[in-house]
CSV table of C-alpha atoms and ligand atoms in Angstrom, one decimal:
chain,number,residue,atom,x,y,z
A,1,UNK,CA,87.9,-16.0,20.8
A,2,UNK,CA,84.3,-17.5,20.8
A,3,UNK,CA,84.4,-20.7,22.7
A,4,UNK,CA,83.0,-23.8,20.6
A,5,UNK,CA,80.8,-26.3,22.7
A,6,UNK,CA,81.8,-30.3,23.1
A,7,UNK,CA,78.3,-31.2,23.3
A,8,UNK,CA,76.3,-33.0,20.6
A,9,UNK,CA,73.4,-30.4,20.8
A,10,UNK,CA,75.1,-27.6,19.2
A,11,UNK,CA,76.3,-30.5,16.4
A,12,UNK,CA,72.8,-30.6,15.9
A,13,UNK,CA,72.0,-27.0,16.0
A,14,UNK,CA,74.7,-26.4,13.1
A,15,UNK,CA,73.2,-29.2,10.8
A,16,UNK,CA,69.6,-27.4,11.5
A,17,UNK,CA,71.2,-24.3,9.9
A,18,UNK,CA,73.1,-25.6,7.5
A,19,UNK,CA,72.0,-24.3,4.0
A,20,UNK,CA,73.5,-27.9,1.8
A,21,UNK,CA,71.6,-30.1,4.3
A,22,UNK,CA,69.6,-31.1,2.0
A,23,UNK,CA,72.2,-32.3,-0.5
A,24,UNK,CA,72.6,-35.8,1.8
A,25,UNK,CA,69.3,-36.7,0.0
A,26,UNK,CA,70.1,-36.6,-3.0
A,27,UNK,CA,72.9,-39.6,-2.6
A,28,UNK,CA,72.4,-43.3,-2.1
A,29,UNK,CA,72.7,-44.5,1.5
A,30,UNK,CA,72.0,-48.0,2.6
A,31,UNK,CA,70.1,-48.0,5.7
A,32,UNK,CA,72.6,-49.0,8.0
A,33,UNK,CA,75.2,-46.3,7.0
A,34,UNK,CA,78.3,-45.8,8.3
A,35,UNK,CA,79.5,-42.7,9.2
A,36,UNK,CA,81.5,-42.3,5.9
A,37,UNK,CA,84.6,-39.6,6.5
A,38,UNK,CA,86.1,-41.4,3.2
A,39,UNK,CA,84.7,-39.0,0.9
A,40,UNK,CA,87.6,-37.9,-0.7
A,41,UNK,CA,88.9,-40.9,-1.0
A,42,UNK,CA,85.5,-42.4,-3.0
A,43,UNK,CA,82.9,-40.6,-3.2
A,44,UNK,CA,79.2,-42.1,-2.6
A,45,UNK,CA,76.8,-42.5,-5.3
A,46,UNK,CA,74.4,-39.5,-6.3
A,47,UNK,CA,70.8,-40.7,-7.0
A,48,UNK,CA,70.8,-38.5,-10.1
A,49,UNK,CA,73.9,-40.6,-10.9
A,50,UNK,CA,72.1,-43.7,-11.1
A,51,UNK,CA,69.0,-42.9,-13.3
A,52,UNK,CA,71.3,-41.4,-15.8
A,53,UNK,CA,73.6,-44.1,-16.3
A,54,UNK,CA,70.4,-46.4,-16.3
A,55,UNK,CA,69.1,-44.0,-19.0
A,56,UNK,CA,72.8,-44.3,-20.9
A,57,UNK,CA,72.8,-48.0,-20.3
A,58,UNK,CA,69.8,-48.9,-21.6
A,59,UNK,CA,68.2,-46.7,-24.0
A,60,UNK,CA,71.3,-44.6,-25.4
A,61,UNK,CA,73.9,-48.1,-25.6
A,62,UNK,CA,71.0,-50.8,-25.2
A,63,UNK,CA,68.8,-49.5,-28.1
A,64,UNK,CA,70.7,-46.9,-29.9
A,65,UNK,CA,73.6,-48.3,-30.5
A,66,UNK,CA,76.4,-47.1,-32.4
A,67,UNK,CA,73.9,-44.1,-33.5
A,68,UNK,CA,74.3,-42.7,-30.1
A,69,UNK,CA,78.0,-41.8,-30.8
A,70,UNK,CA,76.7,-38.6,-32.4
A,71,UNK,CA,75.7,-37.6,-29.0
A,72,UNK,CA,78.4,-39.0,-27.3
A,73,UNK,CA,81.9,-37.9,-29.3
A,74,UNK,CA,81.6,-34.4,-27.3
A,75,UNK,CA,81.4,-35.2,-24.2
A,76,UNK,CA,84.9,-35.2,-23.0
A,77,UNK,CA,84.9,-31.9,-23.6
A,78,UNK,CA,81.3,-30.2,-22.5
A,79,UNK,CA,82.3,-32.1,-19.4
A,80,UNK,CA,85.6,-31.0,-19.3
A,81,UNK,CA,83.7,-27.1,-19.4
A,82,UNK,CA,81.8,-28.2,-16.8
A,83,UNK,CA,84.5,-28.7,-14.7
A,84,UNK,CA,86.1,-25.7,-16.0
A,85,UNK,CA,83.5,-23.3,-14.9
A,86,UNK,CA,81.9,-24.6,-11.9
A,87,UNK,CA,85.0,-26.0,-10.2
A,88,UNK,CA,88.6,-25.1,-11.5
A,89,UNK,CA,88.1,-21.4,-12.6
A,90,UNK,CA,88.3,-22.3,-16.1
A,91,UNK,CA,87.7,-21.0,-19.3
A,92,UNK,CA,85.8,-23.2,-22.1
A,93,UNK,CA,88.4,-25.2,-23.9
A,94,UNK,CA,90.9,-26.0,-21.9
A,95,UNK,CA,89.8,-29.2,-19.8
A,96,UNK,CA,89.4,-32.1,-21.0
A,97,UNK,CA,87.7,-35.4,-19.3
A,98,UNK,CA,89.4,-38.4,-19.9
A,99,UNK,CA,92.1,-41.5,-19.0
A,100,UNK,CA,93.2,-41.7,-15.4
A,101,UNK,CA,95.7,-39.4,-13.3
A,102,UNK,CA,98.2,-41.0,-13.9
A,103,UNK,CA,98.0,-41.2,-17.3
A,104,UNK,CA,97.3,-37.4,-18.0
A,105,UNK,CA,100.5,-36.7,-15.6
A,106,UNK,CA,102.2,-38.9,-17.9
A,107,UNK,CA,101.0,-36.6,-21.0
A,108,UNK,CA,101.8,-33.3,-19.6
A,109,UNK,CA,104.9,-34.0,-18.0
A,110,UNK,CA,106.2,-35.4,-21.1
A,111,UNK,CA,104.5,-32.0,-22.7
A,112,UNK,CA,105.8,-29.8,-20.8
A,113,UNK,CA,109.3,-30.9,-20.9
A,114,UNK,CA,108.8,-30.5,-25.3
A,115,UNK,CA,107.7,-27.1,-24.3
A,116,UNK,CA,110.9,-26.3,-22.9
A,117,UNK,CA,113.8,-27.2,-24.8
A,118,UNK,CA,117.2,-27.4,-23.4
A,119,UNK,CA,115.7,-27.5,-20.3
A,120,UNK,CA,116.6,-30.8,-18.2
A,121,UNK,CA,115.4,-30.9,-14.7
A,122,UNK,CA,111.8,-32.2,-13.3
A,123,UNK,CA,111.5,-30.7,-9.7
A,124,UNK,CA,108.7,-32.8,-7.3
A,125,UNK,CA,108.4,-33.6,-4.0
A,126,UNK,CA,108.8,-36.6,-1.6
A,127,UNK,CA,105.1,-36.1,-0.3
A,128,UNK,CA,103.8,-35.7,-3.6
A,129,UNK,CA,101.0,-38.8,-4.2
A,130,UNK,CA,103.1,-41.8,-4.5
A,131,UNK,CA,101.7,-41.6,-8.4
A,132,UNK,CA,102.8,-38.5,-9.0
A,133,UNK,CA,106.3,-39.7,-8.2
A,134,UNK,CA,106.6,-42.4,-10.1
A,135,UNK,CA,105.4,-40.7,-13.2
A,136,UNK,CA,108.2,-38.0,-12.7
A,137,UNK,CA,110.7,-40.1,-11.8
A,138,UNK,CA,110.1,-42.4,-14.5
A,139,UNK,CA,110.1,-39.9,-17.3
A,140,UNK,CA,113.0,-38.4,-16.5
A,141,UNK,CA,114.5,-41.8,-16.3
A,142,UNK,CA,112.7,-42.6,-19.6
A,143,UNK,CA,114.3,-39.0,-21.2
A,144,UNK,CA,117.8,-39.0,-19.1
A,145,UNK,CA,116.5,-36.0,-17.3
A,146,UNK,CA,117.5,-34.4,-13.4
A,147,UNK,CA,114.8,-35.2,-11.4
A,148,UNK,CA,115.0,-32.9,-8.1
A,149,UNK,CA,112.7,-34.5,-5.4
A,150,UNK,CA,112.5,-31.8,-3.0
A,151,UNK,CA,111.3,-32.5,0.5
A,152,UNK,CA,108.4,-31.1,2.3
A,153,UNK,CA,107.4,-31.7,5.6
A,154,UNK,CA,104.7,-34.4,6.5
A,155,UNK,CA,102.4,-32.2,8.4
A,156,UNK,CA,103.0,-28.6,6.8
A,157,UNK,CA,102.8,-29.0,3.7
A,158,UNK,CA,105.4,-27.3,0.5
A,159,UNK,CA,108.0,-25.2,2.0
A,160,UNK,CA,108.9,-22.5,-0.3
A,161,UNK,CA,112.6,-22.2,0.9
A,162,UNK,CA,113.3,-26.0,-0.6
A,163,UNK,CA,111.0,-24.8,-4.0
A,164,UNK,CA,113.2,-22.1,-4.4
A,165,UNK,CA,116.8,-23.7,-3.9
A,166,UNK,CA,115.9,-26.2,-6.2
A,167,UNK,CA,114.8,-23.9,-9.1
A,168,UNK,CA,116.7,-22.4,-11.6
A,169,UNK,CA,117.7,-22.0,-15.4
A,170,UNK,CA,117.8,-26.0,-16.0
A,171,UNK,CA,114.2,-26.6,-14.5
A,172,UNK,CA,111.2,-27.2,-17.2
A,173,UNK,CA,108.6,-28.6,-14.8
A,174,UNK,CA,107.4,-28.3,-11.2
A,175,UNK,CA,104.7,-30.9,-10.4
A,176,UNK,CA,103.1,-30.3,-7.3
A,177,UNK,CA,99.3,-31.6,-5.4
A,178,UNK,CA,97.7,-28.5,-4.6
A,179,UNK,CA,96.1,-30.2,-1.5
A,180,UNK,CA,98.4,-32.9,-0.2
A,181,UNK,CA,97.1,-36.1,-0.2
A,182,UNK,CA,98.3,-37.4,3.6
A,183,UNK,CA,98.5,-34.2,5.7
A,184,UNK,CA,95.6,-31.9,3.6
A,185,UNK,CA,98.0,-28.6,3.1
A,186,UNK,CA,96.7,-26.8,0.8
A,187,UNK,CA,99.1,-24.7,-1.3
A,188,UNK,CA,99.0,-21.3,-2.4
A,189,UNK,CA,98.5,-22.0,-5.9
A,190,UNK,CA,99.1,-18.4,-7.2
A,191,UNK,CA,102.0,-17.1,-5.8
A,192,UNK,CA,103.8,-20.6,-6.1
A,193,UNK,CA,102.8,-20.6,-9.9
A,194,UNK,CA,104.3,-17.3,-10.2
A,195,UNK,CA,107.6,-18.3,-8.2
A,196,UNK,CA,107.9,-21.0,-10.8
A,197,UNK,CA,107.5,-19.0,-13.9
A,198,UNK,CA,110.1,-16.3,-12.0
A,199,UNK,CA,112.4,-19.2,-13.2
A,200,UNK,CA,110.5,-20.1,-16.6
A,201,UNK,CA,109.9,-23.1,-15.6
A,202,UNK,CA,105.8,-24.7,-16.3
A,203,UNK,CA,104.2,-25.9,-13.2
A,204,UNK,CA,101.6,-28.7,-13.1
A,205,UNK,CA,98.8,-29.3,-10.3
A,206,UNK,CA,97.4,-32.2,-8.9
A,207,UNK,CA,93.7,-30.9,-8.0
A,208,UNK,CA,92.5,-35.1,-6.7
A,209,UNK,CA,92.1,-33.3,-3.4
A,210,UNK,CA,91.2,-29.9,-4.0
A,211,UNK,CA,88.5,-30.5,-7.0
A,212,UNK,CA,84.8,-30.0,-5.5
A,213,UNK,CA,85.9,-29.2,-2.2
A,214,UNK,CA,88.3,-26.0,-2.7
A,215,UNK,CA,87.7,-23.1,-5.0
A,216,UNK,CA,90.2,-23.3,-7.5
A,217,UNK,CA,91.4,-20.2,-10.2
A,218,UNK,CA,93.5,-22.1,-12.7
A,219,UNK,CA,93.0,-19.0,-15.1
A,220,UNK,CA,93.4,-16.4,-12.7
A,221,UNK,CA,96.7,-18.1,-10.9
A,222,UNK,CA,98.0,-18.4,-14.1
A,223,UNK,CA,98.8,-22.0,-13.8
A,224,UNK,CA,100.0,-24.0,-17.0
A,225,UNK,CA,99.0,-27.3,-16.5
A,226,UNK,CA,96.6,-29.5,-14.3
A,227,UNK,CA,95.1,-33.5,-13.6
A,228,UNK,CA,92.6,-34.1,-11.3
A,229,UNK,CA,90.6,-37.2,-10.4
A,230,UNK,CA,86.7,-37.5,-10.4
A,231,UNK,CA,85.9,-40.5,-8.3
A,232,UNK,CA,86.7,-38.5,-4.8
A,233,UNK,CA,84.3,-35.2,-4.5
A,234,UNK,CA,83.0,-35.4,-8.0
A,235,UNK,CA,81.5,-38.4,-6.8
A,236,UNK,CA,81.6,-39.9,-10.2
A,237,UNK,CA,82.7,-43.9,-9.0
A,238,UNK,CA,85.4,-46.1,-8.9
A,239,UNK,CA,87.4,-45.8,-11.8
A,240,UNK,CA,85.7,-42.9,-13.8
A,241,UNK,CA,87.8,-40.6,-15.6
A,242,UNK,CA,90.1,-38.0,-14.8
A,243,UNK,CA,90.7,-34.5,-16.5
A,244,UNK,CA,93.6,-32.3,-17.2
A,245,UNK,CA,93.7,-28.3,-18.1
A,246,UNK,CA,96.5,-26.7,-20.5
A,247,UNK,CA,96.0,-23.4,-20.6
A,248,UNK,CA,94.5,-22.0,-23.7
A,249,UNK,CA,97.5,-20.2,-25.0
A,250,UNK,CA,100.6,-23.5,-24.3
A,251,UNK,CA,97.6,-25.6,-26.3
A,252,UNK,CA,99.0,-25.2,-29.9
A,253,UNK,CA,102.8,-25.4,-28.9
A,254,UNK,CA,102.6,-28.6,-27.2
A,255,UNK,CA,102.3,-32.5,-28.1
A,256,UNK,CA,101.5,-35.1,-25.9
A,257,UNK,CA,103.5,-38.3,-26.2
A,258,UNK,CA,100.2,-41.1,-26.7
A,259,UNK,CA,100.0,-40.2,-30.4
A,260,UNK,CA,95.9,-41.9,-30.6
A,261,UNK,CA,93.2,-41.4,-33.0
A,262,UNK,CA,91.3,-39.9,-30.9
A,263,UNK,CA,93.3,-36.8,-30.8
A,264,UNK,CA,93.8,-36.9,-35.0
A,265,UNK,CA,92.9,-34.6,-37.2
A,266,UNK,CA,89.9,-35.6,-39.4
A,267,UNK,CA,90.4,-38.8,-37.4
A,268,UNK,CA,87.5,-41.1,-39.7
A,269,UNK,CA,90.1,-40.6,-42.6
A,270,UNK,CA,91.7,-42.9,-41.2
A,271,UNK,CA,95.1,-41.3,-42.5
A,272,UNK,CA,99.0,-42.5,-42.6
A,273,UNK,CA,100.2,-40.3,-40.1
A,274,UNK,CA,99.5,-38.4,-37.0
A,275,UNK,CA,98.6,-34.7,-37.5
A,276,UNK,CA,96.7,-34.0,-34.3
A,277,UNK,CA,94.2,-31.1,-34.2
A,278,UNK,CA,94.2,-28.0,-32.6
A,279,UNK,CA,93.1,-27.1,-29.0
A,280,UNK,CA,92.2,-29.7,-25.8
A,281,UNK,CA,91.3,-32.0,-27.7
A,282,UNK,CA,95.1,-32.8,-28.9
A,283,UNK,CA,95.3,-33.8,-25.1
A,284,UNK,CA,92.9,-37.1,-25.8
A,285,UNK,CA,94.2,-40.5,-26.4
A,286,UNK,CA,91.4,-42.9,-27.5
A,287,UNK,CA,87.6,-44.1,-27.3
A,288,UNK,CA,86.2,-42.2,-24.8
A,289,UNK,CA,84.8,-43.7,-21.6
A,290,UNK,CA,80.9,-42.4,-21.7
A,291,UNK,CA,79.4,-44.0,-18.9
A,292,UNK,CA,81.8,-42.8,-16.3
A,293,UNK,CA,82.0,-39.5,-18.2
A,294,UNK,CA,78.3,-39.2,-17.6
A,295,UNK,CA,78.5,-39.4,-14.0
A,296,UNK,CA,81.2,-37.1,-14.1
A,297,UNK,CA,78.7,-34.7,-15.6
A,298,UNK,CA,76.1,-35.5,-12.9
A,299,UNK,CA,78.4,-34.9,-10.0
A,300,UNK,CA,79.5,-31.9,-11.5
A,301,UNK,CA,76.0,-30.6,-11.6
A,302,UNK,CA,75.1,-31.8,-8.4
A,303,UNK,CA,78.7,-29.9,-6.9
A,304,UNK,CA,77.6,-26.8,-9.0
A,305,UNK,CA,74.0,-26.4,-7.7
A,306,UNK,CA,75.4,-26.3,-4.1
A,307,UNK,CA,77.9,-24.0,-5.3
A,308,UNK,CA,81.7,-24.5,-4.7
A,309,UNK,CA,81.9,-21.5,-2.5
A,310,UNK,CA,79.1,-22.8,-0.2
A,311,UNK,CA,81.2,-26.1,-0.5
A,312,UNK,CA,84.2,-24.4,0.8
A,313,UNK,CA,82.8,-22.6,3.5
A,314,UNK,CA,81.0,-26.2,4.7
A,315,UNK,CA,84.1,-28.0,4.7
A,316,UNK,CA,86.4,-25.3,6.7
A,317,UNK,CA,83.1,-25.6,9.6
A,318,UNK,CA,83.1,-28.9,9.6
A,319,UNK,CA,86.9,-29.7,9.1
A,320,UNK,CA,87.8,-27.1,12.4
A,321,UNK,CA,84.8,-28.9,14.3
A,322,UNK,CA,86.7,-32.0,13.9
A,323,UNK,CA,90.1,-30.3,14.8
A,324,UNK,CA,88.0,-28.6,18.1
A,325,UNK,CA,86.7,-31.9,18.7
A,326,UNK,CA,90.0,-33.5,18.4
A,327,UNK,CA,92.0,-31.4,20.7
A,328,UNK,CA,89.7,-31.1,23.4
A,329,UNK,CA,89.1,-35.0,23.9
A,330,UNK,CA,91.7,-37.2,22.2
A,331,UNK,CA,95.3,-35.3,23.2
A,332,UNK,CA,95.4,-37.0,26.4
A,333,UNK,CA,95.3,-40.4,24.2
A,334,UNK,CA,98.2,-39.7,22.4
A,335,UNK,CA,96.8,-38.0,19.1
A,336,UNK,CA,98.7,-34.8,17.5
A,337,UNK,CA,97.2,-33.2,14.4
A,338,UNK,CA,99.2,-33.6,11.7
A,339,UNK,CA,97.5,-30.9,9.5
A,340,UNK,CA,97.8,-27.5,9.1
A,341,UNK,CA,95.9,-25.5,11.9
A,342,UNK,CA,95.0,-22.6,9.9
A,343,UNK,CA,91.6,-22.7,7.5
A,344,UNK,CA,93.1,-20.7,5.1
A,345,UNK,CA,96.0,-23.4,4.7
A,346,UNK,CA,93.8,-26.6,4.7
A,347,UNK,CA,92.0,-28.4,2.2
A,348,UNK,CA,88.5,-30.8,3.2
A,349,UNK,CA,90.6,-33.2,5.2
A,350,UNK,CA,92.1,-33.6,8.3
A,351,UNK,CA,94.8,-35.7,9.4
A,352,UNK,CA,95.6,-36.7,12.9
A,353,UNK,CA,99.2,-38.5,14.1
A,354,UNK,CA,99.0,-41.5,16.7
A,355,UNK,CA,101.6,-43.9,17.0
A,356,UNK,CA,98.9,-47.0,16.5
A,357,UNK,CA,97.1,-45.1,13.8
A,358,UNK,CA,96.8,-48.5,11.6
A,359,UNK,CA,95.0,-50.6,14.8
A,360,UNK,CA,92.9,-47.3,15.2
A,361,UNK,CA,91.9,-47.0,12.1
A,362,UNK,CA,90.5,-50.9,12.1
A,363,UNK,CA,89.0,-50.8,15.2
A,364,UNK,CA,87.1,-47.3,13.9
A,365,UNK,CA,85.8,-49.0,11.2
A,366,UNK,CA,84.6,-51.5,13.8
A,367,UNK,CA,82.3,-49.2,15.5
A,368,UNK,CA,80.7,-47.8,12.1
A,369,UNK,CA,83.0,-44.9,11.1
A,370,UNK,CA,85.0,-45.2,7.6
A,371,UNK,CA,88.0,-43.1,7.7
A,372,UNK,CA,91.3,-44.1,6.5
A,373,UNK,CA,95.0,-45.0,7.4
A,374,UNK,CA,97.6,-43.3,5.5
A,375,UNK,CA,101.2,-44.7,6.7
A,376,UNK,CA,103.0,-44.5,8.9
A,377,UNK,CA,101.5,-43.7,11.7
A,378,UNK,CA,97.8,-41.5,10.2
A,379,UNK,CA,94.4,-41.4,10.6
A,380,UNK,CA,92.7,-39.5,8.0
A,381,UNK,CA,89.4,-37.8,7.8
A,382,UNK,CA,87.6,-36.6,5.1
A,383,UNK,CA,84.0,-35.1,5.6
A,384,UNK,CA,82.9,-34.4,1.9
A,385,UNK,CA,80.9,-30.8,2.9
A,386,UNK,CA,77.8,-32.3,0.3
A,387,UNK,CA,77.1,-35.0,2.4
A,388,UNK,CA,79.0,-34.8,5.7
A,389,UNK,CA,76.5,-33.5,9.1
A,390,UNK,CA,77.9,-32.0,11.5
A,391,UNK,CA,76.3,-34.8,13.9
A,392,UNK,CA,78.7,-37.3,12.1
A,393,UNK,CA,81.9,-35.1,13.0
A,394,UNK,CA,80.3,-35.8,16.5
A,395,UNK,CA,80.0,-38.8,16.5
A,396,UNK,CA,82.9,-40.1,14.7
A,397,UNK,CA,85.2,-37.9,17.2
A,398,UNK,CA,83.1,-39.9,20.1
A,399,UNK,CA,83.6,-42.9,19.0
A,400,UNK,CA,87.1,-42.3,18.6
A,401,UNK,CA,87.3,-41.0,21.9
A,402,UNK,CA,85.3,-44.3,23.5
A,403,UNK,CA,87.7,-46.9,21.4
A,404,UNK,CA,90.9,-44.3,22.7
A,405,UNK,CA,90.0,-44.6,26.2
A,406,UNK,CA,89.3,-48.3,26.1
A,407,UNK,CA,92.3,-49.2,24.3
A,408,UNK,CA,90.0,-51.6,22.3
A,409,UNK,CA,92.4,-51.2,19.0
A,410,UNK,CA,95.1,-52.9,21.2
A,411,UNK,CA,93.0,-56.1,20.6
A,412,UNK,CA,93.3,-56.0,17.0
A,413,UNK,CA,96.7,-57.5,15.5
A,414,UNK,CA,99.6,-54.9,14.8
A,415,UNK,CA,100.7,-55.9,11.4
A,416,UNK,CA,99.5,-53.8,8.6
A,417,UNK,CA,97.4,-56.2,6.0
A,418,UNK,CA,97.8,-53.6,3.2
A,419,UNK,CA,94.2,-53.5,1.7
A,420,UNK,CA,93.9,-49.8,0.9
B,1,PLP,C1,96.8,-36.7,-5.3
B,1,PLP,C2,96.4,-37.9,-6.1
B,1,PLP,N1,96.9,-38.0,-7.3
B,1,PLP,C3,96.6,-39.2,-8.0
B,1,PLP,C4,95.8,-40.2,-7.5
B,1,PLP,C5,95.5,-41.4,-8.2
B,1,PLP,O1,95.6,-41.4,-9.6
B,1,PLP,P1,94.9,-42.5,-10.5
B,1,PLP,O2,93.4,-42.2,-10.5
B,1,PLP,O3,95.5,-42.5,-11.8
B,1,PLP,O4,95.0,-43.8,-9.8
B,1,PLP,C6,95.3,-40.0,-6.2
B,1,PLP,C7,94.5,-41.1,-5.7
B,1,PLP,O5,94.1,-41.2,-4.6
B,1,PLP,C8,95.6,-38.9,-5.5
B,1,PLP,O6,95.2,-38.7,-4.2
């Protein structure tokens, strides 16, 4: 086992070496910075970003007007390709940008559950993003459908054992996160697809924390169904759309509930009723959102000119840096880390366990480092691999460290004033 040093020098030594360095410059920083471990929670703003929605602002809206819809009306899905092939192992045609999340879980599950008649049970589980389980729970309250809410464990991740028990003849749908939102497991996307369709079921991925951190194969793993966010490390803003994927071949047999115009065949006939067309684009609802479509495209581009497999291979250095750094200075303080140990089973964040987590996490912020609280008792860390130095890991962890050894958080007030 090669032993890592604690000291800031070899931080240093690995930023020297590191081939996406140069990426940080290509974002907007103010000049007092924090040390931002939030990236996949929002993103920063990409330089290239900027110009382009100034350039879309006030040449393509300001003085084109309405004749820039031409140019526009595609977008949703060139973007959607984008994503396809530089990020989620797509083929063209089957991702689509557009709505939020929560809306496009809202589509497919109601989709997928026309897609298999007869079929009455919705399986999820009780760490799935809070989003995710409202969405399931309410449309199988909306449909009178089971909905089977199996339980995984905080820190591990999706057990199979409680996937399998709960599948079976009467089950249309599995929605799962691929990484999970509070502890960073990262599922194994392929064989838990197949398990699913073992029981011809249709499974549906959450990618918010995998997309533009994690190589993903949503052709290859055979998934069916997939939403993802862009505003975490598609760095695309607050707000900007989402996408989802249906595989080419479920396209054609399925029909979203949000019967829109946007989705209609020969849609400026204005006709009496819905016929929608054929392919993605019978996953859209309505106008389009182009400016924050645009910066999806740019942090796309940005992603796919470091490459996602670079990306990937960033993030696990810098993500078992943090978990060296971790367990060699804060244990004694009282942290545990509540993510899984192994690279292979991690996505870009890590997640470490103290009983004062919340007063941590304030007094963190404090001293210049953004990370975040997740409840009950979490501190999460996110260090986006396009931006992220290993120099930060450093000195976030030292900091942390400092403020542990202190006690300084016990100053701050224990309540929780829910902001996040
Ligand atoms: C896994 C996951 N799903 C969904 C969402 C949010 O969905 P929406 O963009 O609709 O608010 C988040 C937001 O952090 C998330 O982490």
């Amino acid at each position: 086992m090669t032993t890592v040093p604690s000291n800031r020098t070899y931080a240093e030594q690995l930023d020297l070496a590191d081939p996406l360095a140069k990426f940080r410059d290509r974002f907007v920083w103010p000049d007092d910075a924090p040390i931002y471990l939030d990236g996949n929670s929002l993103g920063p703003l990409p330089l290239a970003t900027q110009a382009r929605i100034s350039e879309v602002v006030g040449s393509e809206w300001g003085i084109g007007l309405v004749r820039s819809w031409g140019r526009w009306v595609g977008l949703p899905r060139d973007v959607g390709d984008l994503i396809g092939e530089h990020l989620t192992g797509a083929a063209p045609g089957q991702v689509l940008v557009g709505d939020s999340t929560t809306v496009n879980l809202f589509k497919l599950v109601n989709a997928a559950l026309d897609a298999r008649p007869g079929r009455i049970a919705l399986i999820t589980d009780d760490d799935n993003f809070p989003t995710d389980r409202y969405v399931v729970e309410g449309v199988a309250a909306q449909r009178g459908c089971e909905l089977r809410m199996i339980h995984t464990d905080l820190d591990h991740g999706l057990a199979e054992d409680a996937l399998l028990a709960a599948l079976g003849p009467e089950v249309a749908l599995v929605s799962l996160s691929h990484v999970a939102y509070r502890s960073g497991a990262l599922a194994d996307m392929p064989r838990i697809t197949s398990l699913v369709h073992d029981a011809g079921a249709l499974v549906l991925w959450d990618l918010c924390h995998s997309a533009g951190a994690v190589p993903i194969r949503l052709d290859a793993s055979g998934a069916d169904l997939a939403v993802g966010c862009t505003y975490k490390y598609l760095n695309a803003g607050p707000g900007a759309p989402a996408f989802l994927y249906v595989r080419e071949e479920l396209q054609d047999r399925m029909r979203q509930p949000i019967w829109g115009w946007f989705s209609q065949n020969d849609q400026f006939a204005m006709g009496p009723g819905y016929d929608p067309v054929p392919g993605i684009e019978r996953f859209a609802t309505g106008t389009p959102q182009i400016i924050g479509t645009v910066a999806v495209a740019e942090g796309t581009k940005l992603l796919a000119e470091a490459g996602i497999e670079r990306l990937r291979e960033k993030g696990v250095a810098l993500t078992s840096y943090l978990i060296h750094l971790a367990d060699d200075w804060l244990e004694p303080y009282g942290f545990r880390l509540a993510s899984p140990r192994a690279d292979a089973r991690r996505g870009n964040h890590v997640t470490l366990y103290h009983p004062d987590a919340w007063r941590i996490s304030q007094a963190l912020i404090a001293a210049g480092v953004i990370g975040d609280y997740r409840t009950p008792d979490r501190l999460r860390l996110g260090p986006a691999p396009i931006t992220t130095r290993f120099t930060d890991v450093w000195d976030a962890l030292d900091r942390l460290r400092q403020i542990s050894a202190r006690k300084s958080y016990e100053d701050l007030p224990a309540e929780l004033s829910r902001v996040t």
